Tab-separated table of C-alpha atoms in Angstrom:
chain	number	residue	atom	x	y	z
A	1	UNK	CA	-79.699	-74.725	-33.341
A	2	UNK	CA	-78.336	-72.688	-34.025
A	3	UNK	CA	-81.435	-70.947	-35.110
A	4	UNK	CA	-83.158	-71.883	-31.538
A	5	UNK	CA	-79.670	-69.963	-30.097
A	6	UNK	CA	-80.039	-67.262	-32.398
A	7	UNK	CA	-83.588	-66.166	-31.233
A	8	UNK	CA	-82.884	-67.149	-28.065
A	9	UNK	CA	-80.376	-64.926	-27.806
A	10	UNK	CA	-82.515	-61.954	-29.148
A	11	UNK	CA	-83.796	-60.324	-26.573
A	12	UNK	CA	-85.319	-57.021	-27.540
A	13	UNK	CA	-81.542	-55.246	-26.270
A	14	UNK	CA	-80.431	-57.123	-28.808
A	15	UNK	CA	-82.998	-56.286	-31.883
A	16	UNK	CA	-81.999	-52.761	-31.053
A	17	UNK	CA	-78.556	-53.459	-31.227
A	18	UNK	CA	-78.812	-54.817	-34.581
A	19	UNK	CA	-81.424	-51.626	-35.835
A	20	UNK	CA	-78.320	-49.184	-34.500
A	21	UNK	CA	-75.770	-51.012	-35.500
A	22	UNK	CA	-77.951	-51.424	-39.757
A	23	UNK	CA	-77.276	-55.189	-39.287
A	24	UNK	CA	-80.677	-55.388	-40.255
A	25	UNK	CA	-83.424	-52.481	-41.016
A	26	UNK	CA	-87.104	-54.473	-41.822
A	27	UNK	CA	-88.965	-56.949	-39.523
A	28	UNK	CA	-87.410	-59.311	-41.986
A	29	UNK	CA	-83.949	-58.450	-42.018
A	30	UNK	CA	-84.403	-59.370	-38.115
A	31	UNK	CA	-86.511	-61.929	-38.755
A	32	UNK	CA	-83.492	-63.830	-41.195
A	33	UNK	CA	-80.816	-62.190	-38.299
A	34	UNK	CA	-81.783	-63.412	-35.193
A	35	UNK	CA	-84.892	-66.418	-36.004
A	36	UNK	CA	-88.113	-65.281	-35.005
A	37	UNK	CA	-90.371	-66.210	-35.224
A	38	UNK	CA	-93.109	-63.065	-36.702
A	39	UNK	CA	-94.789	-62.836	-33.924
A	40	UNK	CA	-91.966	-62.693	-32.266
A	41	UNK	CA	-90.230	-60.200	-34.062
A	42	UNK	CA	-93.392	-57.798	-33.867
A	43	UNK	CA	-93.449	-58.444	-29.722
A	44	UNK	CA	-90.311	-56.998	-29.481
A	45	UNK	CA	-89.879	-53.828	-31.750
A	46	UNK	CA	-93.355	-53.390	-30.640
A	47	UNK	CA	-91.853	-52.469	-26.911
A	48	UNK	CA	-88.952	-49.824	-28.842
A	49	UNK	CA	-91.804	-48.530	-31.253
A	50	UNK	CA	-93.583	-47.606	-27.392
A	51	UNK	CA	-90.340	-46.647	-25.794
A	52	UNK	CA	-89.068	-43.594	-28.632
A	53	UNK	CA	-85.888	-45.865	-29.588
A	54	UNK	CA	-87.335	-46.779	-33.342
A	55	UNK	CA	-89.002	-45.089	-35.137
A	56	UNK	CA	-90.729	-46.479	-38.467
A	57	UNK	CA	-89.911	-44.728	-41.822
A	58	UNK	CA	-92.343	-46.303	-44.963
A	59	UNK	CA	-90.205	-44.881	-47.275
A	60	UNK	CA	-87.618	-47.820	-48.922
A	61	UNK	CA	-87.114	-48.301	-52.129
A	62	UNK	CA	-90.145	-51.450	-53.057
A	63	UNK	CA	-89.235	-55.117	-55.318
A	64	UNK	CA	-92.595	-55.102	-56.156
A	65	UNK	CA	-95.261	-54.140	-54.245
A	66	UNK	CA	-95.650	-52.677	-51.278
A	67	UNK	CA	-92.027	-51.497	-50.072
A	68	UNK	CA	-91.086	-52.098	-46.605
A	69	UNK	CA	-91.220	-50.373	-43.829
A	70	UNK	CA	-87.858	-49.783	-42.578
A	71	UNK	CA	-86.743	-50.008	-38.958
A	72	UNK	CA	-84.354	-46.586	-37.783
A	73	UNK	CA	-82.289	-45.753	-34.616
A	74	UNK	CA	-84.512	-42.593	-33.180
A	75	UNK	CA	-82.372	-40.374	-31.947
A	76	UNK	CA	-84.667	-37.679	-30.805
A	77	UNK	CA	-86.236	-40.894	-28.086
A	78	UNK	CA	-83.593	-38.533	-25.110
A	79	UNK	CA	-81.399	-36.960	-23.904
A	80	UNK	CA	-78.093	-37.645	-21.671
A	81	UNK	CA	-76.488	-34.914	-19.893
A	82	UNK	CA	-72.821	-35.142	-19.805
A	83	UNK	CA	-69.920	-32.927	-18.511
A	84	UNK	CA	-66.126	-31.922	-19.448
A	85	UNK	CA	-64.922	-30.716	-15.531
A	86	UNK	CA	-61.194	-29.794	-16.047
A	87	UNK	CA	-58.843	-27.911	-13.641
A	88	UNK	CA	-60.069	-24.707	-14.581
A	89	UNK	CA	-62.767	-25.079	-17.431
A	90	UNK	CA	-65.186	-27.467	-17.322
A	91	UNK	CA	-68.382	-28.158	-20.784
A	92	UNK	CA	-71.846	-28.426	-20.254
A	93	UNK	CA	-73.990	-30.209	-22.488
A	94	UNK	CA	-77.122	-31.820	-23.585
A	95	UNK	CA	-76.737	-34.434	-25.936
A	96	UNK	CA	-79.424	-36.556	-28.285
A	97	UNK	CA	-78.804	-40.507	-28.301
A	98	UNK	CA	-76.498	-40.863	-30.913
A	99	UNK	CA	-74.093	-37.981	-29.266
A	100	UNK	CA	-74.979	-34.623	-30.624
A	101	UNK	CA	-74.606	-31.734	-28.657
A	102	UNK	CA	-77.858	-29.734	-28.278
A	103	UNK	CA	-77.039	-27.452	-26.192
A	104	UNK	CA	-74.308	-26.637	-24.130
A	105	UNK	CA	-72.042	-24.222	-21.874
A	106	UNK	CA	-68.597	-23.464	-20.975
A	107	UNK	CA	-67.415	-21.702	-18.303
A	108	UNK	CA	-64.604	-20.902	-15.901
A	109	UNK	CA	-64.642	-22.905	-12.683
A	110	UNK	CA	-62.804	-23.786	-9.847
A	111	UNK	CA	-62.676	-28.024	-9.816
A	112	UNK	CA	-61.246	-26.862	-6.105
A	113	UNK	CA	-64.628	-25.152	-4.541
A	114	UNK	CA	-65.487	-28.758	-4.231
A	115	UNK	CA	-68.398	-31.229	-4.680
A	116	UNK	CA	-70.352	-29.119	-2.310
A	117	UNK	CA	-69.803	-26.042	-4.823
A	118	UNK	CA	-69.262	-27.741	-8.025
A	119	UNK	CA	-72.417	-30.651	-8.896
A	120	UNK	CA	-74.824	-28.110	-8.061
A	121	UNK	CA	-73.768	-25.522	-10.244
A	122	UNK	CA	-73.338	-28.271	-13.249
A	123	UNK	CA	-77.303	-29.920	-12.131
A	124	UNK	CA	-78.381	-27.056	-12.103
A	125	UNK	CA	-77.151	-26.327	-15.733
A	126	UNK	CA	-78.098	-29.344	-16.785
A	127	UNK	CA	-81.699	-28.303	-15.811
A	128	UNK	CA	-81.757	-24.971	-17.452
A	129	UNK	CA	-80.175	-26.412	-20.639
A	130	UNK	CA	-83.032	-28.770	-21.032
A	131	UNK	CA	-85.331	-26.130	-21.655
A	132	UNK	CA	-88.485	-27.709	-22.021
A	133	UNK	CA	-88.084	-30.740	-22.502
A	134	UNK	CA	-89.822	-33.315	-20.150
A	135	UNK	CA	-87.286	-34.892	-17.109
A	136	UNK	CA	-88.864	-38.289	-19.021
A	137	UNK	CA	-85.965	-37.826	-21.703
A	138	UNK	CA	-83.108	-38.351	-19.321
A	139	UNK	CA	-81.757	-41.890	-20.255
A	140	UNK	CA	-78.241	-41.384	-18.643
A	141	UNK	CA	-75.728	-38.700	-16.696
A	142	UNK	CA	-71.587	-38.781	-18.434
A	143	UNK	CA	-69.015	-37.338	-16.551
A	144	UNK	CA	-65.366	-36.557	-16.780
A	145	UNK	CA	-63.397	-35.453	-14.203
A	146	UNK	CA	-59.276	-34.314	-13.385
A	147	UNK	CA	-58.761	-37.028	-11.116
A	148	UNK	CA	-58.287	-41.430	-10.645
A	149	UNK	CA	-61.682	-42.102	-11.082
A	150	UNK	CA	-61.863	-45.928	-8.932
A	151	UNK	CA	-65.210	-46.648	-12.775
A	152	UNK	CA	-67.405	-49.110	-10.540
A	153	UNK	CA	-68.365	-46.563	-8.405
A	154	UNK	CA	-68.098	-43.230	-9.811
A	155	UNK	CA	-65.391	-42.106	-6.595
A	156	UNK	CA	-62.746	-39.640	-6.508
A	157	UNK	CA	-59.283	-41.248	-5.685
A	158	UNK	CA	-55.828	-40.039	-5.670
A	159	UNK	CA	-56.761	-36.545	-6.812
A	160	UNK	CA	-54.695	-33.957	-7.825
A	161	UNK	CA	-56.112	-31.613	-9.281
A	162	UNK	CA	-59.296	-32.334	-6.790
A	163	UNK	CA	-57.577	-32.536	-3.806
A	164	UNK	CA	-60.996	-32.013	-1.697
A	165	UNK	CA	-62.994	-34.517	-4.060
A	166	UNK	CA	-60.807	-37.065	-2.889
A	167	UNK	CA	-62.925	-40.212	-1.661
A	168	UNK	CA	-66.294	-38.610	-2.614
A	169	UNK	CA	-68.500	-41.094	-4.438
A	170	UNK	CA	-70.344	-39.044	-7.554
A	171	UNK	CA	-73.706	-41.087	-8.588
A	172	UNK	CA	-75.781	-40.803	-5.690
A	173	UNK	CA	-75.256	-37.469	-5.334
A	174	UNK	CA	-76.493	-37.024	-9.572
A	175	UNK	CA	-78.648	-39.542	-8.652
A	176	UNK	CA	-80.585	-37.648	-6.114
A	177	UNK	CA	-81.071	-35.097	-8.826
A	178	UNK	CA	-81.612	-37.711	-12.493
A	179	UNK	CA	-82.819	-40.754	-11.642
A	180	UNK	CA	-80.949	-42.260	-13.696
A	181	UNK	CA	-77.546	-44.777	-14.813
A	182	UNK	CA	-74.572	-41.954	-13.823
A	183	UNK	CA	-71.019	-42.487	-15.296
A	184	UNK	CA	-67.404	-40.825	-14.280
A	185	UNK	CA	-64.483	-41.579	-15.473
A	186	UNK	CA	-61.683	-39.722	-15.532
A	187	UNK	CA	-61.228	-36.865	-17.835
A	188	UNK	CA	-59.052	-38.484	-20.089
A	189	UNK	CA	-59.981	-40.850	-20.756
A	190	UNK	CA	-63.652	-39.076	-21.995
A	191	UNK	CA	-61.087	-37.561	-24.083
A	192	UNK	CA	-59.974	-40.787	-25.719
A	193	UNK	CA	-62.969	-42.186	-26.144
A	194	UNK	CA	-64.319	-38.751	-27.343
A	195	UNK	CA	-60.942	-39.183	-30.362
A	196	UNK	CA	-61.815	-42.616	-31.025
A	197	UNK	CA	-65.172	-43.051	-31.802
A	198	UNK	CA	-65.763	-39.907	-32.959
A	199	UNK	CA	-61.609	-39.982	-35.484
A	200	UNK	CA	-60.372	-42.980	-35.577
A	201	UNK	CA	-63.470	-45.500	-35.411
A	202	UNK	CA	-61.466	-47.877	-38.245
A	203	UNK	CA	-58.633	-48.204	-34.606
A	204	UNK	CA	-58.347	-50.205	-31.864
A	205	UNK	CA	-54.486	-48.960	-30.515
A	206	UNK	CA	-55.000	-45.583	-29.959
A	207	UNK	CA	-53.173	-43.364	-26.941
A	208	UNK	CA	-54.657	-39.448	-26.162
A	209	UNK	CA	-51.976	-37.739	-24.259
A	210	UNK	CA	-53.560	-34.745	-22.216
A	211	UNK	CA	-50.863	-31.918	-22.001
A	212	UNK	CA	-52.438	-28.468	-19.844
A	213	UNK	CA	-52.581	-27.348	-16.613
A	214	UNK	CA	-51.244	-31.777	-15.398
A	215	UNK	CA	-50.523	-33.843	-17.880
A	216	UNK	CA	-52.343	-37.951	-18.826
A	217	UNK	CA	-53.836	-40.252	-21.106
A	218	UNK	CA	-56.155	-41.713	-21.715
A	219	UNK	CA	-55.538	-45.392	-23.739
A	220	UNK	CA	-57.947	-47.230	-26.021
A	221	UNK	CA	-56.875	-51.099	-26.392
A	222	UNK	CA	-58.124	-53.376	-29.500
A	223	UNK	CA	-61.428	-50.765	-29.561
A	224	UNK	CA	-62.124	-49.996	-25.759
A	225	UNK	CA	-61.239	-47.903	-22.863
A	226	UNK	CA	-58.535	-49.924	-21.110
A	227	UNK	CA	-58.574	-48.349	-17.067
A	228	UNK	CA	-57.160	-51.269	-15.160
A	229	UNK	CA	-57.852	-52.917	-12.480
A	230	UNK	CA	-58.839	-49.402	-10.734
A	231	UNK	CA	-59.260	-46.937	-13.409
A	232	UNK	CA	-55.514	-46.612	-12.526
A	233	UNK	CA	-54.404	-47.343	-16.076
A	234	UNK	CA	-53.214	-44.042	-18.030
A	235	UNK	CA	-51.115	-41.581	-15.308
A	236	UNK	CA	-47.704	-41.353	-17.482
A	237	UNK	CA	-47.623	-38.253	-15.775
A	238	UNK	CA	-46.338	-39.175	-12.457
A	239	UNK	CA	-43.623	-41.709	-14.091
A	240	UNK	CA	-40.514	-40.251	-13.881
A	241	UNK	CA	-38.364	-38.419	-16.237
A	242	UNK	CA	-34.512	-38.025	-15.675
A	243	UNK	CA	-32.025	-35.067	-15.083
A	244	UNK	CA	-34.827	-33.858	-13.192
A	245	UNK	CA	-34.081	-31.808	-10.564
A	246	UNK	CA	-35.372	-32.981	-7.219
A	247	UNK	CA	-39.083	-31.448	-8.152
A	248	UNK	CA	-41.478	-32.672	-5.605
A	249	UNK	CA	-44.274	-33.598	-7.056
A	250	UNK	CA	-48.480	-33.420	-5.699
A	251	UNK	CA	-48.027	-38.145	-5.891
A	252	UNK	CA	-45.372	-37.028	-3.360
A	253	UNK	CA	-42.656	-38.157	-5.432
A	254	UNK	CA	-40.027	-36.951	-7.592
A	255	UNK	CA	-39.295	-36.063	-11.067
A	256	UNK	CA	-42.846	-37.505	-12.261
A	257	UNK	CA	-42.848	-35.446	-15.826
A	258	UNK	CA	-46.808	-34.184	-14.685
A	259	UNK	CA	-44.335	-31.847	-12.262
A	260	UNK	CA	-41.841	-30.605	-14.510
A	261	UNK	CA	-43.539	-30.171	-17.849
A	262	UNK	CA	-47.002	-29.664	-17.146
A	263	UNK	CA	-48.341	-25.982	-17.413
A	264	UNK	CA	-47.970	-25.583	-14.374
A	265	UNK	CA	-44.158	-26.038	-14.315
A	266	UNK	CA	-43.739	-24.305	-17.262
A	267	UNK	CA	-45.280	-21.407	-15.683
A	268	UNK	CA	-44.022	-22.099	-12.521
A	269	UNK	CA	-39.741	-22.787	-14.539
A	270	UNK	CA	-40.870	-19.070	-16.430
A	271	UNK	CA	-41.722	-17.152	-13.876
A	272	UNK	CA	-38.011	-18.274	-12.318
A	273	UNK	CA	-37.053	-16.985	-14.984
A	274	UNK	CA	-38.085	-13.270	-14.007
A	275	UNK	CA	-41.360	-13.471	-17.266
A	276	UNK	CA	-43.410	-11.852	-16.530
A	277	UNK	CA	-45.902	-15.413	-16.857
A	278	UNK	CA	-49.623	-15.114	-15.241
A	279	UNK	CA	-51.408	-17.878	-17.981
A	280	UNK	CA	-50.132	-20.007	-21.468
A	281	UNK	CA	-51.722	-17.519	-23.330
A	282	UNK	CA	-48.745	-15.166	-21.841
A	283	UNK	CA	-46.396	-18.116	-22.824
A	284	UNK	CA	-47.962	-18.279	-26.436
A	285	UNK	CA	-47.426	-14.315	-26.893
A	286	UNK	CA	-43.245	-14.609	-26.226
A	287	UNK	CA	-43.058	-17.559	-27.953
A	288	UNK	CA	-45.096	-16.132	-31.295
A	289	UNK	CA	-42.937	-13.795	-29.955
A	290	UNK	CA	-39.814	-15.839	-30.646
A	291	UNK	CA	-38.346	-15.739	-27.075
A	292	UNK	CA	-35.715	-17.741	-27.465
A	293	UNK	CA	-35.637	-18.195	-23.304
A	294	UNK	CA	-39.412	-19.623	-23.642
A	295	UNK	CA	-38.512	-21.792	-26.512
A	296	UNK	CA	-35.590	-23.145	-24.918
A	297	UNK	CA	-38.228	-23.856	-21.778
A	298	UNK	CA	-41.061	-25.176	-23.727
A	299	UNK	CA	-38.427	-27.595	-26.319
A	300	UNK	CA	-37.638	-28.758	-22.877
A	301	UNK	CA	-40.968	-29.573	-21.657
A	302	UNK	CA	-41.470	-31.751	-24.922
A	303	UNK	CA	-38.462	-33.176	-25.369
A	304	UNK	CA	-39.517	-34.609	-21.183
A	305	UNK	CA	-43.034	-35.685	-22.546
A	306	UNK	CA	-40.889	-37.635	-25.507
A	307	UNK	CA	-38.938	-39.404	-22.727
A	308	UNK	CA	-42.190	-41.359	-20.836
A	309	UNK	CA	-44.025	-41.237	-24.305
A	310	UNK	CA	-41.332	-43.753	-26.002
A	311	UNK	CA	-41.502	-46.031	-23.239
A	312	UNK	CA	-45.683	-46.253	-23.947
A	313	UNK	CA	-45.336	-46.754	-27.278
A	314	UNK	CA	-43.081	-49.639	-26.524
A	315	UNK	CA	-45.247	-50.953	-24.003
A	316	UNK	CA	-48.689	-49.742	-25.694
A	317	UNK	CA	-47.786	-50.114	-29.726
A	318	UNK	CA	-50.714	-47.448	-30.783
A	319	UNK	CA	-51.447	-46.917	-34.182
A	320	UNK	CA	-51.444	-43.367	-33.507
A	321	UNK	CA	-50.747	-40.792	-30.503
A	322	UNK	CA	-52.923	-37.308	-30.036
A	323	UNK	CA	-51.640	-35.347	-28.583
A	324	UNK	CA	-54.903	-32.590	-26.467
A	325	UNK	CA	-55.040	-29.600	-24.019
A	326	UNK	CA	-54.630	-26.298	-24.227
A	327	UNK	CA	-50.645	-26.486	-25.152
A	328	UNK	CA	-50.645	-29.406	-27.328
A	329	UNK	CA	-52.623	-27.564	-29.637
A	330	UNK	CA	-51.272	-23.709	-28.747
A	331	UNK	CA	-47.086	-24.830	-28.816
A	332	UNK	CA	-45.844	-25.762	-31.821
A	333	UNK	CA	-42.375	-26.753	-30.857
A	334	UNK	CA	-43.312	-28.416	-27.879
A	335	UNK	CA	-45.064	-31.322	-30.035
A	336	UNK	CA	-42.290	-31.001	-32.307
A	337	UNK	CA	-40.162	-32.089	-29.718
A	338	UNK	CA	-42.271	-34.817	-28.535
A	339	UNK	CA	-42.709	-36.788	-31.955
A	340	UNK	CA	-38.599	-35.912	-32.576
A	341	UNK	CA	-37.691	-37.730	-28.490
A	342	UNK	CA	-40.802	-41.015	-29.165
A	343	UNK	CA	-40.107	-42.283	-32.831
A	344	UNK	CA	-35.937	-41.297	-32.235
A	345	UNK	CA	-36.448	-43.292	-28.873
A	346	UNK	CA	-38.923	-45.715	-29.351
A	347	UNK	CA	-38.441	-48.865	-31.518
A	348	UNK	CA	-38.305	-49.080	-34.849
A	349	UNK	CA	-41.912	-51.468	-35.386
A	350	UNK	CA	-43.935	-50.414	-32.847
A	351	UNK	CA	-42.855	-46.651	-34.767
A	352	UNK	CA	-42.963	-48.616	-38.391
A	353	UNK	CA	-45.769	-46.989	-38.818
A	354	UNK	CA	-47.175	-45.362	-35.529
A	355	UNK	CA	-49.004	-41.431	-35.945
A	356	UNK	CA	-48.562	-39.239	-34.123
A	357	UNK	CA	-50.944	-36.179	-34.266
A	358	UNK	CA	-53.247	-33.458	-33.149
A	359	UNK	CA	-56.212	-33.271	-32.031
A	360	UNK	CA	-59.295	-32.167	-34.277
A	361	UNK	CA	-62.127	-32.535	-32.015
A	362	UNK	CA	-60.015	-30.380	-29.426
A	363	UNK	CA	-62.252	-30.068	-26.239
A	364	UNK	CA	-65.379	-31.410	-27.978
A	365	UNK	CA	-64.045	-34.797	-27.384
A	366	UNK	CA	-64.466	-34.317	-23.820
A	367	UNK	CA	-68.522	-33.577	-24.207
A	368	UNK	CA	-68.565	-36.468	-27.607
A	369	UNK	CA	-66.636	-39.216	-25.011
A	370	UNK	CA	-68.988	-38.566	-22.106
A	371	UNK	CA	-72.417	-39.199	-24.465
A	372	UNK	CA	-70.584	-42.341	-26.101
A	373	UNK	CA	-69.687	-43.843	-22.436
A	374	UNK	CA	-72.542	-43.199	-21.045
A	375	UNK	CA	-74.810	-44.385	-24.547
A	376	UNK	CA	-72.455	-47.090	-25.460
A	377	UNK	CA	-74.211	-48.767	-21.656
A	378	UNK	CA	-77.302	-47.268	-21.807
A	379	UNK	CA	-78.331	-49.016	-24.868
A	380	UNK	CA	-76.848	-51.702	-24.273
A	381	UNK	CA	-79.126	-54.914	-24.477
A	382	UNK	CA	-78.969	-55.949	-20.992
A	383	UNK	CA	-79.357	-52.114	-20.022
A	384	UNK	CA	-82.559	-52.117	-22.734
A	385	UNK	CA	-83.545	-55.421	-21.469
A	386	UNK	CA	-83.395	-54.455	-18.017
A	387	UNK	CA	-85.335	-50.668	-18.441
A	388	UNK	CA	-87.740	-53.188	-20.361
A	389	UNK	CA	-88.603	-54.928	-17.197
A	390	UNK	CA	-89.454	-51.975	-15.399
A	391	UNK	CA	-91.461	-48.977	-14.658
A	392	UNK	CA	-89.044	-46.205	-15.456
A	393	UNK	CA	-87.985	-43.665	-12.230
A	394	UNK	CA	-90.309	-40.356	-12.619
A	395	UNK	CA	-88.512	-36.946	-12.498
A	396	UNK	CA	-89.769	-34.348	-11.631
C-alpha cells in the first residue's frame, strides 16, 4: 500500500524535487524511491528533459557493465529576474535557476518617484541585462520593496518610505511585459531569506534586522519566512521605546524605534546638534575621527534598538540575529550597544546560545533572497506540474 501511495504522489514535479535535492540521481534511484514503474519514470524524466529542467551525465562511476546515466538539475535551464529596491539605491539582476547572479546592476534611485517611473526603469534594466538570452528562458520575477506587502496579492500597504506606492498591486504591471509568475515581498524578508539560505541553512530560526534609512526585521521560523496573517510580521520599527522625547513617527505614533534610531533619525539628531552631516557616510567619518558627541549619539541609537530586539528575542527565541543595513555594517559602537542590551535584557534561556552576527552577504542578500523566493515557487512540484500541462506563454 505504501508503494502504491508513493507512486501516486510521484508526479514530474516531485521527480524534479528529488533530483534537485540529490535524493535520487539515476532512473533506478527514482524507481526505488517513488515506487514508479520504469516506463513511468522514463515518461516523467522525459518531460523534464524536454523542458530543459534536467540534464543527463554519463560520467557516473560504474560497478560493472555500462555506467548509469546520472540525472542533474539544470541550473542553466532558465533565468529569473530579480530586484531589491531600497529607499535610495536599487539592485537589479538576472539569476540562473540555482539563484546565482548572471548579470546585475546597482544604481541610485529614489523610490518616491512612484511606480509609474520606477517599474518601467526596472523592466528596461532587465531587458538590457538579459542580453541575447531568449525571453522564453524567463521562469519568474522576484522583488523586494521597502514597504509592508500583502504577499498573496503583491500589494504594497502602509508604505512609509514608499508613500506613493500605497495600495499598488505590482505583479499585474510586471506581467504585462513579462507574463510569468511575479512575487513581491518586503525588502527585509528578502534579506532574511537570502542570508538564511546562503549562510545559515542548517538553522531553523533566524532574525535579520536591517538598520538603515529605516529599521525592520525579517523572521525565519521553523526554516520558513514568517509573514504573519497580512504580511506585517517583522515591523519592529514601529515598536515604541522609552524616553523617546515624543518624536512623531511616519506611522502617526510617537517614539517608534524607527523614528528615534534609524539612519534618518540619526542624521536629524546630529544636524540639530550642529553637525554638518548629509549622509551616513558623513556620520561614518565623524565616528572614525573619534568625535565624542557623534559616538554617544550612535551608541544611544544602538541602546534603543537593543531594547526592542530584546523583546523580540524573548518572543521568537532565534538561534542567530543577523544585523544588516548600512548603519549596522558601518558603526561598530552601534552594534556593540545592541549586543550589550540584548544580552542584558533578554531571558537567560533565550540568550544561552544566541549569536548576534553582522550580515555576511551584505546587500547581496536581497538579490539572492528574491531569487530563492521566486525559485521556491516556480520550481515547486505543483508549479512544475502545472507548467507541464499547459503551453508556456510566449514572450515577445
